PDB file of N, CA and C in Angstrom:
ATOM      1  N   UNK A   1      50.446  -6.935 -36.432  1.00 84.00           N
ATOM      2  CA  UNK A   1      50.876  -8.076 -35.636  1.00 84.00           C
ATOM      3  C   UNK A   1      51.778  -8.961 -36.495  1.00 84.00           C
ATOM      4  N   UNK A   2      52.943  -9.228 -35.981  1.00 95.00           N
ATOM      5  CA  UNK A   2      53.922 -10.006 -36.739  1.00 95.00           C
ATOM      6  C   UNK A   2      53.819 -11.491 -36.402  1.00 95.00           C
ATOM      7  N   UNK A   3      53.737 -12.294 -37.450  1.00 98.00           N
ATOM      8  CA  UNK A   3      53.741 -13.745 -37.269  1.00 98.00           C
ATOM      9  C   UNK A   3      55.161 -14.225 -37.532  1.00 98.00           C
ATOM     10  N   UNK A   4      55.736 -14.864 -36.543  1.00 98.00           N
ATOM     11  CA  UNK A   4      57.108 -15.353 -36.609  1.00 98.00           C
ATOM     12  C   UNK A   4      57.117 -16.837 -36.958  1.00 98.00           C
ATOM     13  N   UNK A   5      58.274 -17.342 -37.353  1.00 99.00           N
ATOM     14  CA  UNK A   5      58.407 -18.762 -37.662  1.00 99.00           C
ATOM     15  C   UNK A   5      59.701 -19.297 -37.074  1.00 99.00           C
ATOM     16  N   UNK A   6      59.619 -20.519 -36.579  1.00 98.00           N
ATOM     17  CA  UNK A   6      60.834 -21.247 -36.213  1.00 98.00           C
ATOM     18  C   UNK A   6      60.735 -22.624 -36.847  1.00 98.00           C
ATOM     19  N   UNK A   7      61.870 -23.160 -37.253  1.00 98.00           N
ATOM     20  CA  UNK A   7      61.894 -24.452 -37.932  1.00 98.00           C
ATOM     21  C   UNK A   7      63.255 -25.088 -37.684  1.00 98.00           C
ATOM     22  N   UNK A   8      63.255 -26.325 -37.192  1.00 98.00           N
ATOM     23  CA  UNK A   8      64.534 -26.992 -36.931  1.00 98.00           C
ATOM     24  C   UNK A   8      64.834 -28.102 -37.935  1.00 98.00           C
ATOM     25  N   UNK A   9      64.040 -28.162 -39.019  1.00 95.00           N
ATOM     26  CA  UNK A   9      64.254 -29.184 -40.033  1.00 95.00           C
ATOM     27  C   UNK A   9      63.437 -30.441 -39.817  1.00 95.00           C
ATOM     28  N   UNK A  10      62.920 -30.624 -38.604  1.00 98.00           N
ATOM     29  CA  UNK A  10      62.051 -31.763 -38.286  1.00 98.00           C
ATOM     30  C   UNK A  10      60.651 -31.297 -37.930  1.00 98.00           C
ATOM     31  N   UNK A  11      60.588 -30.156 -37.263  1.00 99.00           N
ATOM     32  CA  UNK A  11      59.302 -29.586 -36.866  1.00 99.00           C
ATOM     33  C   UNK A  11      59.454 -28.081 -36.791  1.00 99.00           C
ATOM     34  N   UNK A  12      58.322 -27.405 -36.677  1.00 99.00           N
ATOM     35  CA  UNK A  12      58.379 -25.955 -36.602  1.00 99.00           C
ATOM     36  C   UNK A  12      57.048 -25.378 -36.192  1.00 99.00           C
ATOM     37  N   UNK A  13      56.991 -24.054 -36.196  1.00 99.00           N
ATOM     38  CA  UNK A  13      55.742 -23.387 -35.854  1.00 99.00           C
ATOM     39  C   UNK A  13      55.726 -21.970 -36.401  1.00 99.00           C
ATOM     40  N   UNK A  14      54.515 -21.467 -36.543  1.00 99.00           N
ATOM     41  CA  UNK A  14      54.252 -20.062 -36.813  1.00 99.00           C
ATOM     42  C   UNK A  14      53.604 -19.559 -35.537  1.00 99.00           C
ATOM     43  N   UNK A  15      54.010 -18.380 -35.074  1.00 98.00           N
ATOM     44  CA  UNK A  15      53.514 -17.945 -33.771  1.00 98.00           C
ATOM     45  C   UNK A  15      53.522 -16.425 -33.639  1.00 98.00           C
ATOM     46  N   UNK A  16      52.758 -15.962 -32.655  1.00 98.00           N
ATOM     47  CA  UNK A  16      52.724 -14.553 -32.278  1.00 98.00           C
ATOM     48  C   UNK A  16      53.197 -14.489 -30.841  1.00 98.00           C
ATOM     49  N   UNK A  17      54.154 -13.601 -30.595  1.00 97.00           N
ATOM     50  CA  UNK A  17      54.748 -13.508 -29.265  1.00 97.00           C
ATOM     51  C   UNK A  17      54.745 -12.051 -28.811  1.00 97.00           C
ATOM     52  N   UNK A  18      54.464 -11.862 -27.538  1.00 93.00           N
ATOM     53  CA  UNK A  18      54.530 -10.521 -26.962  1.00 93.00           C
ATOM     54  C   UNK A  18      55.153 -10.630 -25.581  1.00 93.00           C
ATOM     55  N   UNK A  19      56.181  -9.844 -25.329  1.00 94.00           N
ATOM     56  CA  UNK A  19      56.888  -9.883 -24.043  1.00 94.00           C
ATOM     57  C   UNK A  19      57.323 -11.306 -23.680  1.00 94.00           C
ATOM     58  N   UNK A  20      57.868 -12.021 -24.674  1.00 93.00           N
ATOM     59  CA  UNK A  20      58.355 -13.397 -24.500  1.00 93.00           C
ATOM     60  C   UNK A  20      57.274 -14.399 -24.113  1.00 93.00           C
ATOM     61  N   UNK A  21      56.011 -14.065 -24.387  1.00 95.00           N
ATOM     62  CA  UNK A  21      54.895 -14.977 -24.119  1.00 95.00           C
ATOM     63  C   UNK A  21      54.215 -15.279 -25.454  1.00 95.00           C
ATOM     64  N   UNK A  22      54.055 -16.565 -25.766  1.00 96.00           N
ATOM     65  CA  UNK A  22      53.363 -16.949 -27.001  1.00 96.00           C
ATOM     66  C   UNK A  22      51.864 -16.756 -26.808  1.00 96.00           C
ATOM     67  N   UNK A  23      51.275 -15.934 -27.668  1.00 98.00           N
ATOM     68  CA  UNK A  23      49.843 -15.677 -27.611  1.00 98.00           C
ATOM     69  C   UNK A  23      49.085 -16.509 -28.636  1.00 98.00           C
ATOM     70  N   UNK A  24      49.794 -17.011 -29.635  1.00 98.00           N
ATOM     71  CA  UNK A  24      49.184 -17.862 -30.658  1.00 98.00           C
ATOM     72  C   UNK A  24      50.289 -18.711 -31.270  1.00 98.00           C
ATOM     73  N   UNK A  25      49.926 -19.957 -31.622  1.00 99.00           N
ATOM     74  CA  UNK A  25      50.920 -20.841 -32.233  1.00 99.00           C
ATOM     75  C   UNK A  25      50.233 -21.899 -33.077  1.00 99.00           C
ATOM     76  N   UNK A  26      50.808 -22.141 -34.243  1.00 99.00           N
ATOM     77  CA  UNK A  26      50.375 -23.231 -35.115  1.00 99.00           C
ATOM     78  C   UNK A  26      51.608 -24.090 -35.361  1.00 99.00           C
ATOM     79  N   UNK A  27      51.547 -25.353 -34.973  1.00 99.00           N
ATOM     80  CA  UNK A  27      52.712 -26.224 -35.080  1.00 99.00           C
ATOM     81  C   UNK A  27      52.591 -27.164 -36.282  1.00 99.00           C
ATOM     82  N   UNK A  28      53.757 -27.569 -36.775  1.00 99.00           N
ATOM     83  CA  UNK A  28      53.803 -28.520 -37.887  1.00 99.00           C
ATOM     84  C   UNK A  28      55.012 -29.429 -37.734  1.00 99.00           C
ATOM     85  N   UNK A  29      54.940 -30.556 -38.423  1.00 99.00           N
ATOM     86  CA  UNK A  29      56.077 -31.472 -38.507  1.00 99.00           C
ATOM     87  C   UNK A  29      56.372 -31.708 -39.986  1.00 99.00           C
ATOM     88  N   UNK A  30      57.632 -31.953 -40.288  1.00 99.00           N
ATOM     89  CA  UNK A  30      58.031 -32.275 -41.655  1.00 99.00           C
ATOM     90  C   UNK A  30      57.726 -33.741 -41.932  1.00 99.00           C
ATOM     91  N   UNK A  31      57.190 -34.009 -43.113  1.00 98.00           N
ATOM     92  CA  UNK A  31      56.972 -35.376 -43.589  1.00 98.00           C
ATOM     93  C   UNK A  31      57.826 -35.521 -44.841  1.00 98.00           C
ATOM     94  N   UNK A  32      59.047 -35.964 -44.664  1.00 97.00           N
ATOM     95  CA  UNK A  32      59.989 -35.994 -45.778  1.00 97.00           C
ATOM     96  C   UNK A  32      60.549 -34.603 -45.997  1.00 97.00           C
ATOM     97  N   UNK A  33      60.931 -34.329 -47.240  1.00 96.00           N
ATOM     98  CA  UNK A  33      61.521 -33.023 -47.542  1.00 96.00           C
ATOM     99  C   UNK A  33      60.589 -32.117 -48.331  1.00 96.00           C
ATOM    100  N   UNK A  34      59.412 -32.628 -48.693  1.00 97.00           N
ATOM    101  CA  UNK A  34      58.531 -31.843 -49.556  1.00 97.00           C
ATOM    102  C   UNK A  34      57.117 -31.661 -49.007  1.00 97.00           C
ATOM    103  N   UNK A  35      56.945 -31.868 -47.696  1.00 98.00           N
ATOM    104  CA  UNK A  35      55.596 -31.763 -47.133  1.00 98.00           C
ATOM    105  C   UNK A  35      55.677 -31.438 -45.643  1.00 98.00           C
ATOM    106  N   UNK A  36      54.767 -30.556 -45.195  1.00 99.00           N
ATOM    107  CA  UNK A  36      54.608 -30.336 -43.758  1.00 99.00           C
ATOM    108  C   UNK A  36      53.191 -30.721 -43.365  1.00 99.00           C
ATOM    109  N   UNK A  37      53.058 -31.173 -42.138  1.00 99.00           N
ATOM    110  CA  UNK A  37      51.757 -31.547 -41.590  1.00 99.00           C
ATOM    111  C   UNK A  37      51.436 -30.575 -40.461  1.00 99.00           C
ATOM    112  N   UNK A  38      50.385 -29.774 -40.648  1.00 99.00           N
ATOM    113  CA  UNK A  38      49.941 -28.874 -39.582  1.00 99.00           C
ATOM    114  C   UNK A  38      49.153 -29.715 -38.592  1.00 99.00           C
ATOM    115  N   UNK A  39      49.639 -29.763 -37.344  1.00 98.00           N
ATOM    116  CA  UNK A  39      49.008 -30.662 -36.373  1.00 98.00           C
ATOM    117  C   UNK A  39      48.301 -29.963 -35.214  1.00 98.00           C
ATOM    118  N   UNK A  40      48.504 -28.668 -35.042  1.00 98.00           N
ATOM    119  CA  UNK A  40      47.844 -28.006 -33.910  1.00 98.00           C
ATOM    120  C   UNK A  40      47.842 -26.495 -34.109  1.00 98.00           C
ATOM    121  N   UNK A  41      46.738 -25.868 -33.741  1.00 98.00           N
ATOM    122  CA  UNK A  41      46.640 -24.408 -33.745  1.00 98.00           C
ATOM    123  C   UNK A  41      46.010 -23.981 -32.433  1.00 98.00           C
ATOM    124  N   UNK A  42      46.627 -22.992 -31.790  1.00 98.00           N
ATOM    125  CA  UNK A  42      46.089 -22.491 -30.527  1.00 98.00           C
ATOM    126  C   UNK A  42      46.246 -20.976 -30.480  1.00 98.00           C
ATOM    127  N   UNK A  43      45.163 -20.298 -30.096  1.00 98.00           N
ATOM    128  CA  UNK A  43      45.178 -18.846 -29.942  1.00 98.00           C
ATOM    129  C   UNK A  43      44.660 -18.527 -28.542  1.00 98.00           C
ATOM    130  N   UNK A  44      45.441 -17.775 -27.792  1.00 97.00           N
ATOM    131  CA  UNK A  44      45.038 -17.393 -26.433  1.00 97.00           C
ATOM    132  C   UNK A  44      43.845 -16.440 -26.493  1.00 97.00           C
ATOM    133  N   UNK A  45      43.094 -16.395 -25.400  1.00 96.00           N
ATOM    134  CA  UNK A  45      41.884 -15.574 -25.331  1.00 96.00           C
ATOM    135  C   UNK A  45      42.123 -14.120 -25.732  1.00 96.00           C
ATOM    136  N   UNK A  46      43.273 -13.577 -25.387  1.00 93.00           N
ATOM    137  CA  UNK A  46      43.572 -12.169 -25.678  1.00 93.00           C
ATOM    138  C   UNK A  46      43.513 -11.849 -27.171  1.00 93.00           C
ATOM    139  N   UNK A  47      43.723 -12.851 -28.030  1.00 96.00           N
ATOM    140  CA  UNK A  47      43.734 -12.626 -29.478  1.00 96.00           C
ATOM    141  C   UNK A  47      42.573 -13.294 -30.207  1.00 96.00           C
ATOM    142  N   UNK A  48      41.724 -13.997 -29.496  1.00 95.00           N
ATOM    143  CA  UNK A  48      40.616 -14.708 -30.163  1.00 95.00           C
ATOM    144  C   UNK A  48      39.708 -13.729 -30.900  1.00 95.00           C
ATOM    145  N   UNK A  49      39.212 -14.174 -32.044  1.00 96.00           N
ATOM    146  CA  UNK A  49      38.290 -13.367 -32.830  1.00 96.00           C
ATOM    147  C   UNK A  49      38.957 -12.308 -33.689  1.00 96.00           C
ATOM    148  N   UNK A  50      40.272 -12.286 -33.736  1.00 96.00           N
ATOM    149  CA  UNK A  50      40.990 -11.276 -34.512  1.00 96.00           C
ATOM    150  C   UNK A  50      41.576 -11.834 -35.810  1.00 96.00           C
ATOM    151  N   UNK A  51      41.278 -13.086 -36.124  1.00 97.00           N
ATOM    152  CA  UNK A  51      41.758 -13.678 -37.371  1.00 97.00           C
ATOM    153  C   UNK A  51      43.207 -14.133 -37.335  1.00 97.00           C
ATOM    154  N   UNK A  52      43.775 -14.243 -36.143  1.00 98.00           N
ATOM    155  CA  UNK A  52      45.187 -14.612 -36.021  1.00 98.00           C
ATOM    156  C   UNK A  52      45.429 -16.047 -36.489  1.00 98.00           C
ATOM    157  N   UNK A  53      44.524 -16.953 -36.160  1.00 98.00           N
ATOM    158  CA  UNK A  53      44.666 -18.345 -36.595  1.00 98.00           C
ATOM    159  C   UNK A  53      44.722 -18.440 -38.110  1.00 98.00           C
ATOM    160  N   UNK A  54      43.818 -17.731 -38.773  1.00 98.00           N
ATOM    161  CA  UNK A  54      43.793 -17.739 -40.237  1.00 98.00           C
ATOM    162  C   UNK A  54      45.079 -17.131 -40.791  1.00 98.00           C
ATOM    163  N   UNK A  55      45.562 -16.055 -40.168  1.00 98.00           N
ATOM    164  CA  UNK A  55      46.798 -15.420 -40.627  1.00 98.00           C
ATOM    165  C   UNK A  55      47.980 -16.385 -40.540  1.00 98.00           C
ATOM    166  N   UNK A  56      47.993 -17.216 -39.511  1.00 99.00           N
ATOM    167  CA  UNK A  56      49.083 -18.191 -39.389  1.00 99.00           C
ATOM    168  C   UNK A  56      48.990 -19.241 -40.491  1.00 99.00           C
ATOM    169  N   UNK A  57      47.766 -19.656 -40.838  1.00 99.00           N
ATOM    170  CA  UNK A  57      47.597 -20.610 -41.944  1.00 99.00           C
ATOM    171  C   UNK A  57      48.082 -19.979 -43.249  1.00 99.00           C
ATOM    172  N   UNK A  58      47.718 -18.723 -43.478  1.00 98.00           N
ATOM    173  CA  UNK A  58      48.161 -18.022 -44.692  1.00 98.00           C
ATOM    174  C   UNK A  58      49.686 -17.940 -44.725  1.00 98.00           C
ATOM    175  N   UNK A  59      50.308 -17.675 -43.593  1.00 98.00           N
ATOM    176  CA  UNK A  59      51.773 -17.614 -43.510  1.00 98.00           C
ATOM    177  C   UNK A  59      52.382 -18.976 -43.866  1.00 98.00           C
ATOM    178  N   UNK A  60      51.750 -20.055 -43.393  1.00 99.00           N
ATOM    179  CA  UNK A  60      52.226 -21.401 -43.724  1.00 99.00           C
ATOM    180  C   UNK A  60      52.110 -21.656 -45.225  1.00 99.00           C
ATOM    181  N   UNK A  61      51.031 -21.182 -45.832  1.00 99.00           N
ATOM    182  CA  UNK A  61      50.846 -21.343 -47.275  1.00 99.00           C
ATOM    183  C   UNK A  61      51.928 -20.571 -48.032  1.00 99.00           C
ATOM    184  N   UNK A  62      52.218 -19.350 -47.597  1.00 98.00           N
ATOM    185  CA  UNK A  62      53.283 -18.565 -48.239  1.00 98.00           C
ATOM    186  C   UNK A  62      54.626 -19.291 -48.136  1.00 98.00           C
ATOM    187  N   UNK A  63      54.896 -19.872 -46.972  1.00 98.00           N
ATOM    188  CA  UNK A  63      56.116 -20.648 -46.753  1.00 98.00           C
ATOM    189  C   UNK A  63      56.162 -21.844 -47.707  1.00 98.00           C
ATOM    190  N   UNK A  64      55.043 -22.565 -47.812  1.00 99.00           N
ATOM    191  CA  UNK A  64      54.977 -23.743 -48.683  1.00 99.00           C
ATOM    192  C   UNK A  64      55.182 -23.357 -50.149  1.00 99.00           C
ATOM    193  N   UNK A  65      54.553 -22.277 -50.563  1.00 99.00           N
ATOM    194  CA  UNK A  65      54.719 -21.827 -51.956  1.00 99.00           C
ATOM    195  C   UNK A  65      56.173 -21.461 -52.238  1.00 99.00           C
ATOM    196  N   UNK A  66      56.800 -20.747 -51.317  1.00 98.00           N
ATOM    197  CA  UNK A  66      58.189 -20.321 -51.505  1.00 98.00           C
ATOM    198  C   UNK A  66      59.138 -21.515 -51.572  1.00 98.00           C
ATOM    199  N   UNK A  67      58.848 -22.564 -50.812  1.00 98.00           N
ATOM    200  CA  UNK A  67      59.701 -23.754 -50.764  1.00 98.00           C
ATOM    201  C   UNK A  67      59.317 -24.805 -51.806  1.00 98.00           C
ATOM    202  N   UNK A  68      58.147 -24.647 -52.442  1.00 98.00           N
ATOM    203  CA  UNK A  68      57.682 -25.641 -53.400  1.00 98.00           C
ATOM    204  C   UNK A  68      57.265 -26.940 -52.732  1.00 98.00           C
ATOM    205  N   UNK A  69      56.668 -26.827 -51.538  1.00 99.00           N
ATOM    206  CA  UNK A  69      56.243 -28.008 -50.785  1.00 99.00           C
ATOM    207  C   UNK A  69      54.727 -28.009 -50.620  1.00 99.00           C
ATOM    208  N   UNK A  70      54.193 -29.097 -50.092  1.00 99.00           N
ATOM    209  CA  UNK A  70      52.752 -29.181 -49.862  1.00 99.00           C
ATOM    210  C   UNK A  70      52.455 -29.227 -48.366  1.00 99.00           C
ATOM    211  N   UNK A  71      51.183 -29.007 -48.049  1.00 99.00           N
ATOM    212  CA  UNK A  71      50.712 -28.991 -46.662  1.00 99.00           C
ATOM    213  C   UNK A  71      49.620 -30.036 -46.492  1.00 99.00           C
ATOM    214  N   UNK A  72      49.695 -30.772 -45.393  1.00 99.00           N
ATOM    215  CA  UNK A  72      48.625 -31.678 -44.978  1.00 99.00           C
ATOM    216  C   UNK A  72      48.039 -31.082 -43.696  1.00 99.00           C
ATOM    217  N   UNK A  73      46.800 -30.567 -43.758  1.00 99.00           N
ATOM    218  CA  UNK A  73      46.210 -29.960 -42.567  1.00 99.00           C
ATOM    219  C   UNK A  73      45.470 -30.986 -41.703  1.00 99.00           C
ATOM    220  N   UNK A  74      46.159 -31.584 -40.748  1.00 98.00           N
ATOM    221  CA  UNK A  74      45.498 -32.521 -39.829  1.00 98.00           C
ATOM    222  C   UNK A  74      44.733 -31.785 -38.736  1.00 98.00           C
ATOM    223  N   UNK A  75      45.204 -30.626 -38.365  1.00 98.00           N
ATOM    224  CA  UNK A  75      44.542 -29.807 -37.350  1.00 98.00           C
ATOM    225  C   UNK A  75      43.158 -29.398 -37.865  1.00 98.00           C
ATOM    226  N   UNK A  76      42.097 -29.619 -37.073  1.00 98.00           N
ATOM    227  CA  UNK A  76      40.743 -29.267 -37.521  1.00 98.00           C
ATOM    228  C   UNK A  76      40.590 -27.796 -37.905  1.00 98.00           C
ATOM    229  N   UNK A  77      41.239 -26.900 -37.172  1.00 98.00           N
ATOM    230  CA  UNK A  77      41.127 -25.479 -37.503  1.00 98.00           C
ATOM    231  C   UNK A  77      41.746 -25.196 -38.867  1.00 98.00           C
ATOM    232  N   UNK A  78      42.973 -25.649 -39.076  1.00 98.00           N
ATOM    233  CA  UNK A  78      43.646 -25.418 -40.358  1.00 98.00           C
ATOM    234  C   UNK A  78      42.843 -26.039 -41.500  1.00 98.00           C
ATOM    235  N   UNK A  79      42.321 -27.228 -41.263  1.00 98.00           N
ATOM    236  CA  UNK A  79      41.506 -27.901 -42.279  1.00 98.00           C
ATOM    237  C   UNK A  79      40.297 -27.047 -42.649  1.00 98.00           C
ATOM    238  N   UNK A  80      39.663 -26.415 -41.651  1.00 98.00           N
ATOM    239  CA  UNK A  80      38.489 -25.577 -41.916  1.00 98.00           C
ATOM    240  C   UNK A  80      38.867 -24.326 -42.710  1.00 98.00           C
ATOM    241  N   UNK A  81      40.040 -23.763 -42.458  1.00 98.00           N
ATOM    242  CA  UNK A  81      40.481 -22.590 -43.224  1.00 98.00           C
ATOM    243  C   UNK A  81      40.680 -22.975 -44.688  1.00 98.00           C
ATOM    244  N   UNK A  82      41.316 -24.095 -44.947  1.00 98.00           N
ATOM    245  CA  UNK A  82      41.516 -24.540 -46.329  1.00 98.00           C
ATOM    246  C   UNK A  82      40.177 -24.799 -47.020  1.00 98.00           C
ATOM    247  N   UNK A  83      39.208 -25.288 -46.268  1.00 98.00           N
ATOM    248  CA  UNK A  83      37.888 -25.571 -46.835  1.00 98.00           C
ATOM    249  C   UNK A  83      37.168 -24.273 -47.223  1.00 98.00           C
ATOM    250  N   UNK A  84      37.331 -23.239 -46.404  1.00 98.00           N
ATOM    251  CA  UNK A  84      36.648 -21.959 -46.634  1.00 98.00           C
ATOM    252  C   UNK A  84      37.366 -21.079 -47.653  1.00 98.00           C
ATOM    253  N   UNK A  85      38.681 -21.136 -47.698  1.00 98.00           N
ATOM    254  CA  UNK A  85      39.467 -20.233 -48.553  1.00 98.00           C
ATOM    255  C   UNK A  85      40.130 -21.055 -49.662  1.00 98.00           C
ATOM    256  N   UNK A  86      39.402 -21.224 -50.738  1.00 98.00           N
ATOM    257  CA  UNK A  86      39.850 -22.092 -51.838  1.00 98.00           C
ATOM    258  C   UNK A  86      41.153 -21.618 -52.484  1.00 98.00           C
ATOM    259  N   UNK A  87      41.454 -20.313 -52.383  1.00 98.00           N
ATOM    260  CA  UNK A  87      42.670 -19.775 -52.989  1.00 98.00           C
ATOM    261  C   UNK A  87      43.936 -20.353 -52.364  1.00 98.00           C
ATOM    262  N   UNK A  88      43.807 -20.968 -51.202  1.00 98.00           N
ATOM    263  CA  UNK A  88      44.968 -21.537 -50.521  1.00 98.00           C
ATOM    264  C   UNK A  88      45.224 -22.995 -50.902  1.00 98.00           C
ATOM    265  N   UNK A  89      44.289 -23.589 -51.604  1.00 98.00           N
ATOM    266  CA  UNK A  89      44.326 -25.036 -51.841  1.00 98.00           C
ATOM    267  C   UNK A  89      45.402 -25.514 -52.813  1.00 98.00           C
ATOM    268  N   UNK A  90      46.130 -24.600 -53.453  1.00 98.00           N
ATOM    269  CA  UNK A  90      47.169 -25.031 -54.392  1.00 98.00           C
ATOM    270  C   UNK A  90      48.324 -25.744 -53.693  1.00 98.00           C
ATOM    271  N   UNK A  91      48.431 -25.610 -52.374  1.00 99.00           N
ATOM    272  CA  UNK A  91      49.532 -26.264 -51.657  1.00 99.00           C
ATOM    273  C   UNK A  91      49.111 -27.581 -51.004  1.00 99.00           C
ATOM    274  N   UNK A  92      47.861 -27.961 -51.184  1.00 98.00           N
ATOM    275  CA  UNK A  92      47.393 -29.222 -50.580  1.00 98.00           C
ATOM    276  C   UNK A  92      47.876 -30.414 -51.379  1.00 98.00           C
TER     277      UNK A  92
END
């Protein structure tokens, strides 16, 4: 399953799409030039329980590491992933 990203410089998202329908999406907004704030994560029933939400958080971490930026997880789901997976905390 491929996790895609879109970013317009002010906000963006990581998402899974099939037949032009978004089945999962994690949205973020830019806070300055060196930080993103994850504000919402949603996974449709068809993908629930498959770890897609966590995969999107991991993708966001990879993006942050590549850009040298930090993440503020305001979304309760993203916050819980960071709490459980300490290896991701270097971008907080």
